[in-house]
Amino acid sequence: MSLREIDAYARLPLPVVAAQDNELILEDGRRVLDLYGGHCVNTLGAGDVGLARVLSRQWHELSFATNLLDHAPRRDFLAAFEPNLPLAPSGWQVFCTNSGAEANENALKLALAFTRRRKVVYFKGAFHGRTAAAAAVSDTKLPAFPNAPFDALKIPWSQSEVAQWAIDDSVAAVILEPYQSLAGVTEPAPGFLEKLRERCDQTGALLVFDEVQTGSGRLGSFWAAQHFGVVPDVFTTAKGAAGGLPIGLTVAQTKFASGVPGKLFGSTFGGGPLALAAAAEVARRIAEPGFLANVRATSAALKQAALRGPIVRVRGAGLLLGLVVNSDTSAAAVRDALLAQGVLVGTSDDPKVLRLSPALTLRPHEAERLARALDALTVRA
Ligand SMILES: Cc1ncc(COP(=O)(O)O)c(C=O)c1O
């Protein structure tokens, strides 16, 4: 066979053949604790029985339908999704696509059309995706396109004074991850999001939260908006929102969504019955009593378990955690050593920070496995 994939990913030496709950099962039968969770995707764990039932039923009832038709899974999704949303005076409207990048693309399109302005402010360290608009507001080393589709202004993360100066009445949108995940789970300084909210209100710029990672219960609240007590004008989500099926959601306060022509948006697969049936199940499960409390309890257990061996500090909230390694080693070396101990964790753009983003169904007692693996490490940088 001569056909090869483009060499985009540095693949891990992990011959995985199956996954169950929070474990990856390897060719030789070994079981690895998955604290990466498919990179925030496996909200309910691998092979969740409830989700399997919903998907199987949906496939048999209505596997796919054009967006020209309305269908019950869409109505069911909207009904399940709405109660978890942050409070907003005019309510929310949602547009469905297939990925985080698309969701962000549409959020920016909406803000540019609504304000009729040309500039978007974004932050150093940000990652919002690989399509043209999303890449234009991502701080990646390799420029993806020769030109941005709008004026894009990059400013330092979490510095209120610079933001105050940069956000003026020429700005259509300010886009940010409430926690910058790829940058190493860096949190905003206390009061920073409130200051951005205030400045956007003063200037008419739309505040856009990219909740591709922080959403769908990940921080121990439904959305980062509730975690931080700051409600954006528009937010996006993807990854875990359908528990393993491709989805992207652009969620905008009605006063903005209804101010732009709906014909700006469209998607063949976005809003299909299968993905929406899965997203409805995820939304319902997150809202079940005890679900978010488990996220918070497991978060506390992991934070405690992680503070040993090469880990000197833990940051983040819920089940989006950044583990800072000591000066003698690197995150990649610790990741490899943990893998040899049967625990999968992620790295980040910060060579000193590991990331944990396990399934939200992980139980507090499972944190012990991380503690034991860290205790067993003899890491060389
Ligand atoms: C914060 C954030 N936004 C957007 C994206 C892009 O999502 P997708 O890969 O689904 O296009 C990612 C992907 O990692 C992300 O982490």
Short mmCIF file of C-alpha atoms and ligand atoms in Angstrom, two decimals:
data_model
loop_
_atom_site.label_atom_id
_atom_site.label_comp_id
_atom_site.label_asym_id
_atom_site.label_seq_id
_atom_site.Cartn_x
_atom_site.Cartn_y
_atom_site.Cartn_z
CA MET A 1 0.00 0.00 0.00
CA SER A 2 1.57 3.31 -1.04
CA LEU A 3 -1.23 5.68 0.02
CA ARG A 4 -0.28 7.61 3.13
CA GLU A 5 -1.97 10.22 5.24
CA ILE A 6 -0.44 13.69 5.26
CA ASP A 7 1.94 13.72 8.17
CA ALA A 8 -0.05 16.07 10.43
CA TYR A 9 0.14 14.32 13.80
CA ALA A 10 2.97 13.04 15.98
CA ARG A 11 1.31 9.72 16.81
CA LEU A 12 1.86 8.04 20.16
CA PRO A 13 3.16 4.45 20.34
CA LEU A 14 -0.19 3.18 21.57
CA PRO A 15 -1.69 0.30 19.55
CA VAL A 16 -5.28 0.87 20.67
CA VAL A 17 -7.95 -1.60 19.56
CA ALA A 18 -10.86 -0.63 21.81
CA ALA A 19 -11.95 1.68 24.60
CA GLN A 20 -14.35 1.25 27.48
CA ASP A 21 -15.42 4.00 29.89
CA ASN A 22 -12.13 5.63 30.86
CA GLU A 23 -9.75 2.98 29.61
CA LEU A 24 -8.02 2.35 26.30
CA ILE A 25 -7.50 -1.34 25.54
CA LEU A 26 -4.30 -2.17 23.66
CA GLU A 27 -3.51 -4.99 21.21
CA ASP A 28 -1.80 -7.00 23.92
CA GLY A 29 -4.76 -6.57 26.31
CA ARG A 30 -3.14 -3.89 28.49
CA ARG A 31 -5.51 -1.22 29.79
CA VAL A 32 -4.43 2.42 29.86
CA LEU A 33 -6.25 5.01 31.99
CA ASP A 34 -7.33 7.71 29.55
CA LEU A 35 -6.97 11.12 31.19
CA TYR A 36 -6.97 12.80 27.79
CA GLY A 37 -10.55 11.78 26.91
CA GLY A 38 -10.14 12.11 23.17
CA HIS A 39 -9.10 15.73 23.81
CA CYS A 40 -12.31 16.80 25.61
CA VAL A 41 -14.54 14.80 23.26
CA ASN A 42 -15.56 11.72 25.25
CA THR A 43 -17.90 13.58 27.61
CA LEU A 44 -19.70 10.42 28.74
CA GLY A 45 -16.72 8.05 28.45
CA ALA A 46 -16.06 5.52 25.72
CA GLY A 47 -18.90 3.28 24.54
CA ASP A 48 -21.53 4.87 26.79
CA VAL A 49 -24.58 2.60 26.78
CA GLY A 50 -27.18 5.40 26.90
CA LEU A 51 -25.59 7.19 23.95
CA ALA A 52 -25.34 3.91 22.02
CA ARG A 53 -29.07 3.34 22.52
CA VAL A 54 -29.96 6.86 21.35
CA LEU A 55 -27.72 6.61 18.27
CA SER A 56 -28.95 3.19 17.26
CA ARG A 57 -32.60 4.24 17.58
CA GLN A 58 -31.95 7.46 15.65
CA TRP A 59 -30.12 5.66 12.86
CA HIS A 60 -33.05 3.32 12.39
CA GLU A 61 -35.71 6.04 12.62
CA LEU A 62 -34.13 8.81 10.54
CA SER A 63 -30.44 8.45 9.74
CA PHE A 64 -30.05 11.69 7.79
CA ALA A 65 -32.24 14.47 6.41
CA THR A 66 -31.51 17.63 4.49
CA ASN A 67 -31.66 20.87 6.44
CA LEU A 68 -34.66 21.79 4.27
CA LEU A 69 -36.68 19.46 6.48
CA ASP A 70 -37.50 19.92 10.12
CA HIS A 71 -37.29 16.84 12.32
CA ALA A 72 -37.91 15.63 15.85
CA PRO A 73 -34.23 15.21 16.83
CA ARG A 74 -33.70 18.92 16.16
CA ARG A 75 -36.66 19.91 18.31
CA ASP A 76 -35.55 17.45 20.99
CA PHE A 77 -32.01 18.87 20.94
CA LEU A 78 -33.19 22.48 21.28
CA ALA A 79 -35.45 21.51 24.20
CA ALA A 80 -32.60 19.64 25.99
CA PHE A 81 -29.94 22.29 25.28
CA GLU A 82 -31.88 25.39 26.34
CA PRO A 83 -32.24 24.79 30.11
CA ASN A 84 -28.42 24.55 30.52
CA LEU A 85 -27.74 27.93 28.87
CA PRO A 86 -26.60 30.99 30.81
CA LEU A 87 -29.29 33.59 31.48
CA ALA A 88 -29.55 36.19 28.72
CA PRO A 89 -32.25 38.87 28.53
CA SER A 90 -33.31 38.15 24.95
CA GLY A 91 -32.63 34.41 24.98
CA TRP A 92 -30.40 32.53 22.55
CA GLN A 93 -30.37 31.17 19.02
CA VAL A 94 -28.11 28.39 17.79
CA PHE A 95 -26.60 27.36 14.46
CA CYS A 96 -25.31 23.80 13.99
CA THR A 97 -22.18 22.78 12.09
CA ASN A 98 -19.57 20.02 12.41
CA SER A 99 -16.49 21.39 14.16
CA GLY A 100 -15.09 24.01 16.47
CA ALA A 101 -13.43 25.91 13.64
CA GLU A 102 -16.72 26.19 11.77
CA ALA A 103 -18.53 27.29 14.91
CA ASN A 104 -15.97 30.07 15.39
CA GLU A 105 -16.07 30.99 11.71
CA ASN A 106 -19.81 31.56 12.02
CA ALA A 107 -19.51 33.46 15.30
CA LEU A 108 -17.09 35.92 13.66
CA LYS A 109 -19.21 36.14 10.52
CA LEU A 110 -22.20 37.02 12.69
CA ALA A 111 -20.29 39.69 14.65
CA LEU A 112 -18.84 41.29 11.48
CA ALA A 113 -22.28 41.36 9.82
CA PHE A 114 -24.08 42.64 12.91
CA THR A 115 -21.65 45.46 13.68
CA ARG A 116 -20.67 46.18 10.03
CA ARG A 117 -17.13 46.60 11.34
CA ARG A 118 -13.91 44.99 10.05
CA LYS A 119 -11.70 44.29 13.04
CA VAL A 120 -11.45 41.34 15.44
CA VAL A 121 -9.37 41.37 18.63
CA TYR A 122 -7.80 38.08 19.81
CA PHE A 123 -5.18 37.01 22.30
CA LYS A 124 -1.60 35.83 22.39
CA GLY A 125 -1.64 32.07 22.96
CA ALA A 126 -5.14 31.66 21.49
CA PHE A 127 -6.25 28.69 19.43
CA HIS A 128 -9.58 28.79 17.62
CA GLY A 129 -9.15 26.38 14.69
CA ARG A 130 -7.61 25.92 11.27
CA THR A 131 -10.08 27.41 8.80
CA ALA A 132 -9.46 30.90 7.44
CA ALA A 133 -11.24 33.08 10.00
CA ALA A 134 -10.44 30.79 12.94
CA ALA A 135 -6.77 30.66 11.93
CA ALA A 136 -6.67 34.46 11.61
CA VAL A 137 -7.43 34.71 15.34
CA SER A 138 -5.15 31.83 16.41
CA ASP A 139 -1.62 32.44 17.63
CA THR A 140 0.08 29.60 15.74
CA LYS A 141 3.75 29.55 14.73
CA LEU A 142 3.04 28.59 11.12
CA PRO A 143 0.87 31.14 9.24
CA ALA A 144 -1.97 29.21 7.60
CA PHE A 145 -3.05 31.70 4.92
CA PRO A 146 -1.37 34.70 3.26
CA ASN A 147 -4.14 37.08 4.34
CA ALA A 148 -6.72 37.25 7.11
CA PRO A 149 -10.34 37.70 5.94
CA PHE A 150 -10.65 40.76 8.27
CA ASP A 151 -8.37 43.00 10.30
CA ALA A 152 -7.10 40.87 13.18
CA LEU A 153 -5.42 42.48 16.19
CA LYS A 154 -3.49 40.26 18.62
CA ILE A 155 -3.06 41.53 22.18
CA PRO A 156 -1.48 40.02 25.33
CA TRP A 157 -3.61 37.55 27.29
CA SER A 158 -5.29 38.74 30.43
CA GLN A 159 -3.98 42.31 30.52
CA SER A 160 -6.94 44.59 31.15
CA GLU A 161 -5.18 47.84 30.37
CA VAL A 162 -4.09 46.75 26.91
CA ALA A 163 -7.57 45.36 26.22
CA GLN A 164 -9.13 48.64 27.32
CA TRP A 165 -6.97 50.46 24.78
CA ALA A 166 -7.33 47.94 21.93
CA ILE A 167 -11.10 47.50 22.06
CA ASP A 168 -12.71 50.56 20.54
CA ASP A 169 -15.71 51.27 18.35
CA SER A 170 -13.96 49.89 15.27
CA VAL A 171 -13.94 46.38 16.77
CA ALA A 172 -16.60 43.87 15.69
CA ALA A 173 -15.65 41.08 18.08
CA VAL A 174 -13.32 40.09 20.87
CA ILE A 175 -12.79 36.33 20.79
CA LEU A 176 -11.22 34.29 23.57
CA GLU A 177 -11.06 30.92 25.26
CA PRO A 178 -12.16 31.52 28.87
CA TYR A 179 -9.28 29.16 29.78
CA GLN A 180 -6.60 29.07 27.10
CA SER A 181 -6.21 25.33 26.79
CA LEU A 182 -3.49 24.71 24.17
CA ALA A 183 -1.42 27.52 25.67
CA GLY A 184 -1.19 25.39 28.84
CA VAL A 185 -4.55 25.89 30.61
CA THR A 186 -3.86 29.50 31.48
CA GLU A 187 -6.62 31.17 33.43
CA PRO A 188 -7.73 34.77 33.11
CA ALA A 189 -6.62 37.09 35.92
CA PRO A 190 -9.40 37.82 38.43
CA GLY A 191 -11.71 40.47 36.99
CA PHE A 192 -10.31 40.25 33.45
CA LEU A 193 -13.44 38.77 31.86
CA GLU A 194 -15.61 41.31 33.67
CA LYS A 195 -13.43 44.12 32.29
CA LEU A 196 -13.77 42.72 28.76
CA ARG A 197 -17.55 42.53 29.22
CA GLU A 198 -17.65 46.13 30.36
CA ARG A 199 -15.44 47.36 27.49
CA CYS A 200 -17.46 45.48 24.87
CA ASP A 201 -20.65 47.01 26.27
CA GLN A 202 -19.07 50.49 26.03
CA THR A 203 -17.88 50.08 22.43
CA GLY A 204 -20.49 47.79 20.86
CA ALA A 205 -17.94 45.04 20.12
CA LEU A 206 -19.40 41.54 20.56
CA LEU A 207 -17.82 39.39 23.25
CA VAL A 208 -17.31 35.87 21.88
CA PHE A 209 -16.35 32.97 24.14
CA ASP A 210 -14.83 29.96 22.42
CA GLU A 211 -16.16 27.17 24.63
CA VAL A 212 -14.99 24.39 22.35
CA GLN A 213 -13.09 22.95 25.32
CA THR A 214 -14.57 24.69 28.36
CA GLY A 215 -18.20 23.94 27.48
CA SER A 216 -20.55 20.99 27.97
CA GLY A 217 -19.86 20.68 31.69
CA ARG A 218 -16.07 20.53 31.46
CA LEU A 219 -15.38 23.17 34.14
CA GLY A 220 -17.94 21.70 36.54
CA SER A 221 -20.58 24.20 35.35
CA PHE A 222 -22.58 23.87 32.14
CA TRP A 223 -20.61 26.69 30.50
CA ALA A 224 -17.63 28.91 31.35
CA ALA A 225 -20.11 31.79 31.37
CA GLN A 226 -21.65 30.33 34.53
CA HIS A 227 -18.27 29.33 35.98
CA PHE A 228 -16.96 32.89 35.71
CA GLY A 229 -20.29 34.73 36.04
CA VAL A 230 -19.71 36.63 32.77
CA VAL A 231 -22.16 36.13 29.92
CA PRO A 232 -20.81 36.62 26.37
CA ASP A 233 -22.85 37.87 23.41
CA VAL A 234 -21.96 34.79 21.40
CA PHE A 235 -20.32 31.52 22.35
CA THR A 236 -19.23 28.49 20.43
CA THR A 237 -18.77 24.88 21.33
CA ALA A 238 -17.87 21.58 19.66
CA LYS A 239 -15.67 18.67 20.87
CA GLY A 240 -17.66 17.13 23.76
CA ALA A 241 -21.08 18.52 22.85
CA ALA A 242 -22.16 15.33 21.08
CA GLY A 243 -19.95 12.95 23.08
CA GLY A 244 -17.93 11.67 20.09
CA LEU A 245 -19.86 12.68 17.00
CA PRO A 246 -18.71 15.70 14.98
CA ILE A 247 -20.59 18.84 15.94
CA GLY A 248 -20.07 22.60 16.10
CA LEU A 249 -22.50 25.02 17.70
CA THR A 250 -22.62 28.79 17.41
CA VAL A 251 -24.86 30.16 20.14
CA ALA A 252 -25.77 33.83 19.95
CA GLN A 253 -28.02 36.05 22.02
CA THR A 254 -31.20 36.56 20.03
CA LYS A 255 -30.73 40.33 19.74
CA PHE A 256 -27.55 39.68 17.70
CA ALA A 257 -28.60 36.51 15.87
CA SER A 258 -31.82 38.05 14.65
CA GLY A 259 -29.94 41.14 13.41
CA VAL A 260 -28.12 39.30 10.59
CA PRO A 261 -29.49 37.53 7.52
CA GLY A 262 -29.91 33.80 8.19
CA LYS A 263 -28.73 33.17 4.64
CA LEU A 264 -25.17 33.92 5.77
CA PHE A 265 -25.17 30.43 7.30
CA GLY A 266 -25.45 26.93 5.94
CA SER A 267 -24.10 23.39 6.25
CA THR A 268 -24.83 20.01 4.67
CA PHE A 269 -24.14 17.82 7.68
CA GLY A 270 -24.50 20.40 10.46
CA GLY A 271 -27.73 19.85 12.37
CA GLY A 272 -28.17 16.30 11.08
CA PRO A 273 -30.40 13.99 13.13
CA LEU A 274 -27.66 11.66 14.37
CA ALA A 275 -25.38 14.39 15.75
CA LEU A 276 -28.31 16.25 17.30
CA ALA A 277 -29.71 13.12 18.91
CA ALA A 278 -26.28 12.59 20.48
CA ALA A 279 -26.04 16.25 21.55
CA ALA A 280 -29.51 16.08 23.14
CA GLU A 281 -28.45 13.00 25.12
CA VAL A 282 -25.24 14.72 26.27
CA ALA A 283 -27.18 17.86 27.32
CA ARG A 284 -29.69 15.76 29.27
CA ARG A 285 -27.01 13.68 30.97
CA ILE A 286 -24.98 16.74 32.03
CA ALA A 287 -28.14 18.16 33.59
CA GLU A 288 -28.82 14.99 35.61
CA PRO A 289 -28.50 15.46 39.38
CA GLY A 290 -24.97 14.71 40.53
CA PHE A 291 -23.30 14.85 37.11
CA LEU A 292 -21.56 18.21 37.52
CA ALA A 293 -20.92 17.49 41.22
CA ASN A 294 -18.97 14.42 40.07
CA VAL A 295 -16.91 16.62 37.71
CA ARG A 296 -16.02 18.90 40.62
CA ALA A 297 -15.27 16.02 43.01
CA THR A 298 -13.08 14.22 40.45
CA SER A 299 -11.33 17.51 39.71
CA ALA A 300 -10.46 17.91 43.40
CA ALA A 301 -9.23 14.30 43.57
CA LEU A 302 -7.06 14.69 40.46
CA LYS A 303 -5.59 17.97 41.73
CA GLN A 304 -4.58 16.25 44.93
CA ALA A 305 -3.30 13.12 43.17
CA ALA A 306 -1.24 15.13 40.69
CA LEU A 307 0.80 17.12 43.18
CA ARG A 308 3.72 14.71 43.53
CA GLY A 309 6.82 13.52 41.69
CA PRO A 310 7.65 15.88 38.83
CA ILE A 311 4.45 17.97 39.17
CA VAL A 312 4.90 21.23 41.04
CA ARG A 313 1.63 23.04 40.35
CA VAL A 314 -1.85 22.29 39.05
CA ARG A 315 -4.09 24.86 37.40
CA GLY A 316 -7.43 24.91 35.66
CA ALA A 317 -10.94 23.99 36.75
CA GLY A 318 -13.21 20.97 36.58
CA LEU A 319 -11.75 18.39 34.26
CA LEU A 320 -9.61 20.78 32.22
CA LEU A 321 -6.39 20.77 34.21
CA GLY A 322 -2.83 21.91 33.49
CA LEU A 323 -0.04 20.12 35.38
CA VAL A 324 3.18 22.14 35.59
CA VAL A 325 6.35 19.99 35.67
CA ASN A 326 9.51 20.86 37.58
CA SER A 327 12.54 22.56 36.06
CA ASP A 328 14.49 19.28 35.64
CA THR A 329 12.18 17.77 33.08
CA SER A 330 9.71 18.45 30.27
CA ALA A 331 6.00 17.78 29.88
CA ALA A 332 6.70 15.47 26.93
CA ALA A 333 9.16 13.37 28.99
CA VAL A 334 6.65 13.04 31.82
CA ARG A 335 3.85 12.19 29.35
CA ASP A 336 5.99 9.36 27.89
CA ALA A 337 6.94 8.08 31.32
CA LEU A 338 3.29 8.11 32.45
CA LEU A 339 2.32 6.22 29.33
CA ALA A 340 4.78 3.50 30.27
CA GLN A 341 2.94 3.35 33.62
CA GLY A 342 -0.41 2.92 31.86
CA VAL A 343 -1.76 6.49 32.09
CA LEU A 344 -2.43 8.71 29.06
CA VAL A 345 -2.21 12.49 29.51
CA GLY A 346 -1.81 15.30 26.98
CA THR A 347 0.84 17.94 26.41
CA SER A 348 0.33 21.59 25.42
CA ASP A 349 2.14 24.40 23.61
CA ASP A 350 3.92 25.13 26.89
CA PRO A 351 6.76 22.58 27.14
CA LYS A 352 6.34 22.61 30.92
CA VAL A 353 2.61 21.88 31.05
CA LEU A 354 0.68 18.61 30.72
CA ARG A 355 -3.05 18.64 30.14
CA LEU A 356 -5.78 16.45 31.60
CA SER A 357 -9.18 16.45 29.87
CA PRO A 358 -10.71 13.09 30.75
CA ALA A 359 -14.30 11.98 30.32
CA LEU A 360 -16.61 13.79 32.72
CA THR A 361 -17.77 10.42 34.03
CA LEU A 362 -14.35 9.69 35.56
CA ARG A 363 -14.80 8.94 39.26
CA PRO A 364 -12.76 10.49 42.10
CA HIS A 365 -11.23 7.15 43.16
CA GLU A 366 -9.72 6.70 39.66
CA ALA A 367 -7.35 9.60 40.44
CA GLU A 368 -5.38 7.12 42.57
CA ARG A 369 -4.03 5.55 39.40
CA LEU A 370 -2.46 8.87 38.44
CA ALA A 371 -0.94 9.23 41.89
CA ARG A 372 0.56 5.72 41.75
CA ALA A 373 1.93 6.30 38.24
CA LEU A 374 3.52 9.61 39.26
CA ASP A 375 5.03 8.00 42.36
CA ALA A 376 6.56 5.30 40.16
CA LEU A 377 8.25 7.71 37.76
CA THR A 378 11.92 8.09 37.31
CA VAL A 379 11.96 10.78 34.68
CA ARG A 380 14.90 12.01 32.72
CA ALA A 381 14.41 15.25 30.76
C1 LIG B 1 -10.42 26.18 21.92
C2 LIG B 1 -10.57 25.54 20.57
N1 LIG B 1 -11.27 26.17 19.61
C3 LIG B 1 -11.44 25.64 18.39
C4 LIG B 1 -10.89 24.43 18.07
C5 LIG B 1 -11.09 23.85 16.69
O1 LIG B 1 -11.96 22.78 16.78
P1 LIG B 1 -12.04 21.72 15.58
O2 LIG B 1 -10.78 20.94 15.60
O3 LIG B 1 -13.26 20.89 15.95
O4 LIG B 1 -12.24 22.49 14.34
C6 LIG B 1 -10.14 23.73 19.03
C7 LIG B 1 -9.52 22.43 18.69
O5 LIG B 1 -8.68 21.91 19.37
C8 LIG B 1 -9.98 24.30 20.31
O6 LIG B 1 -9.28 23.69 21.26
#
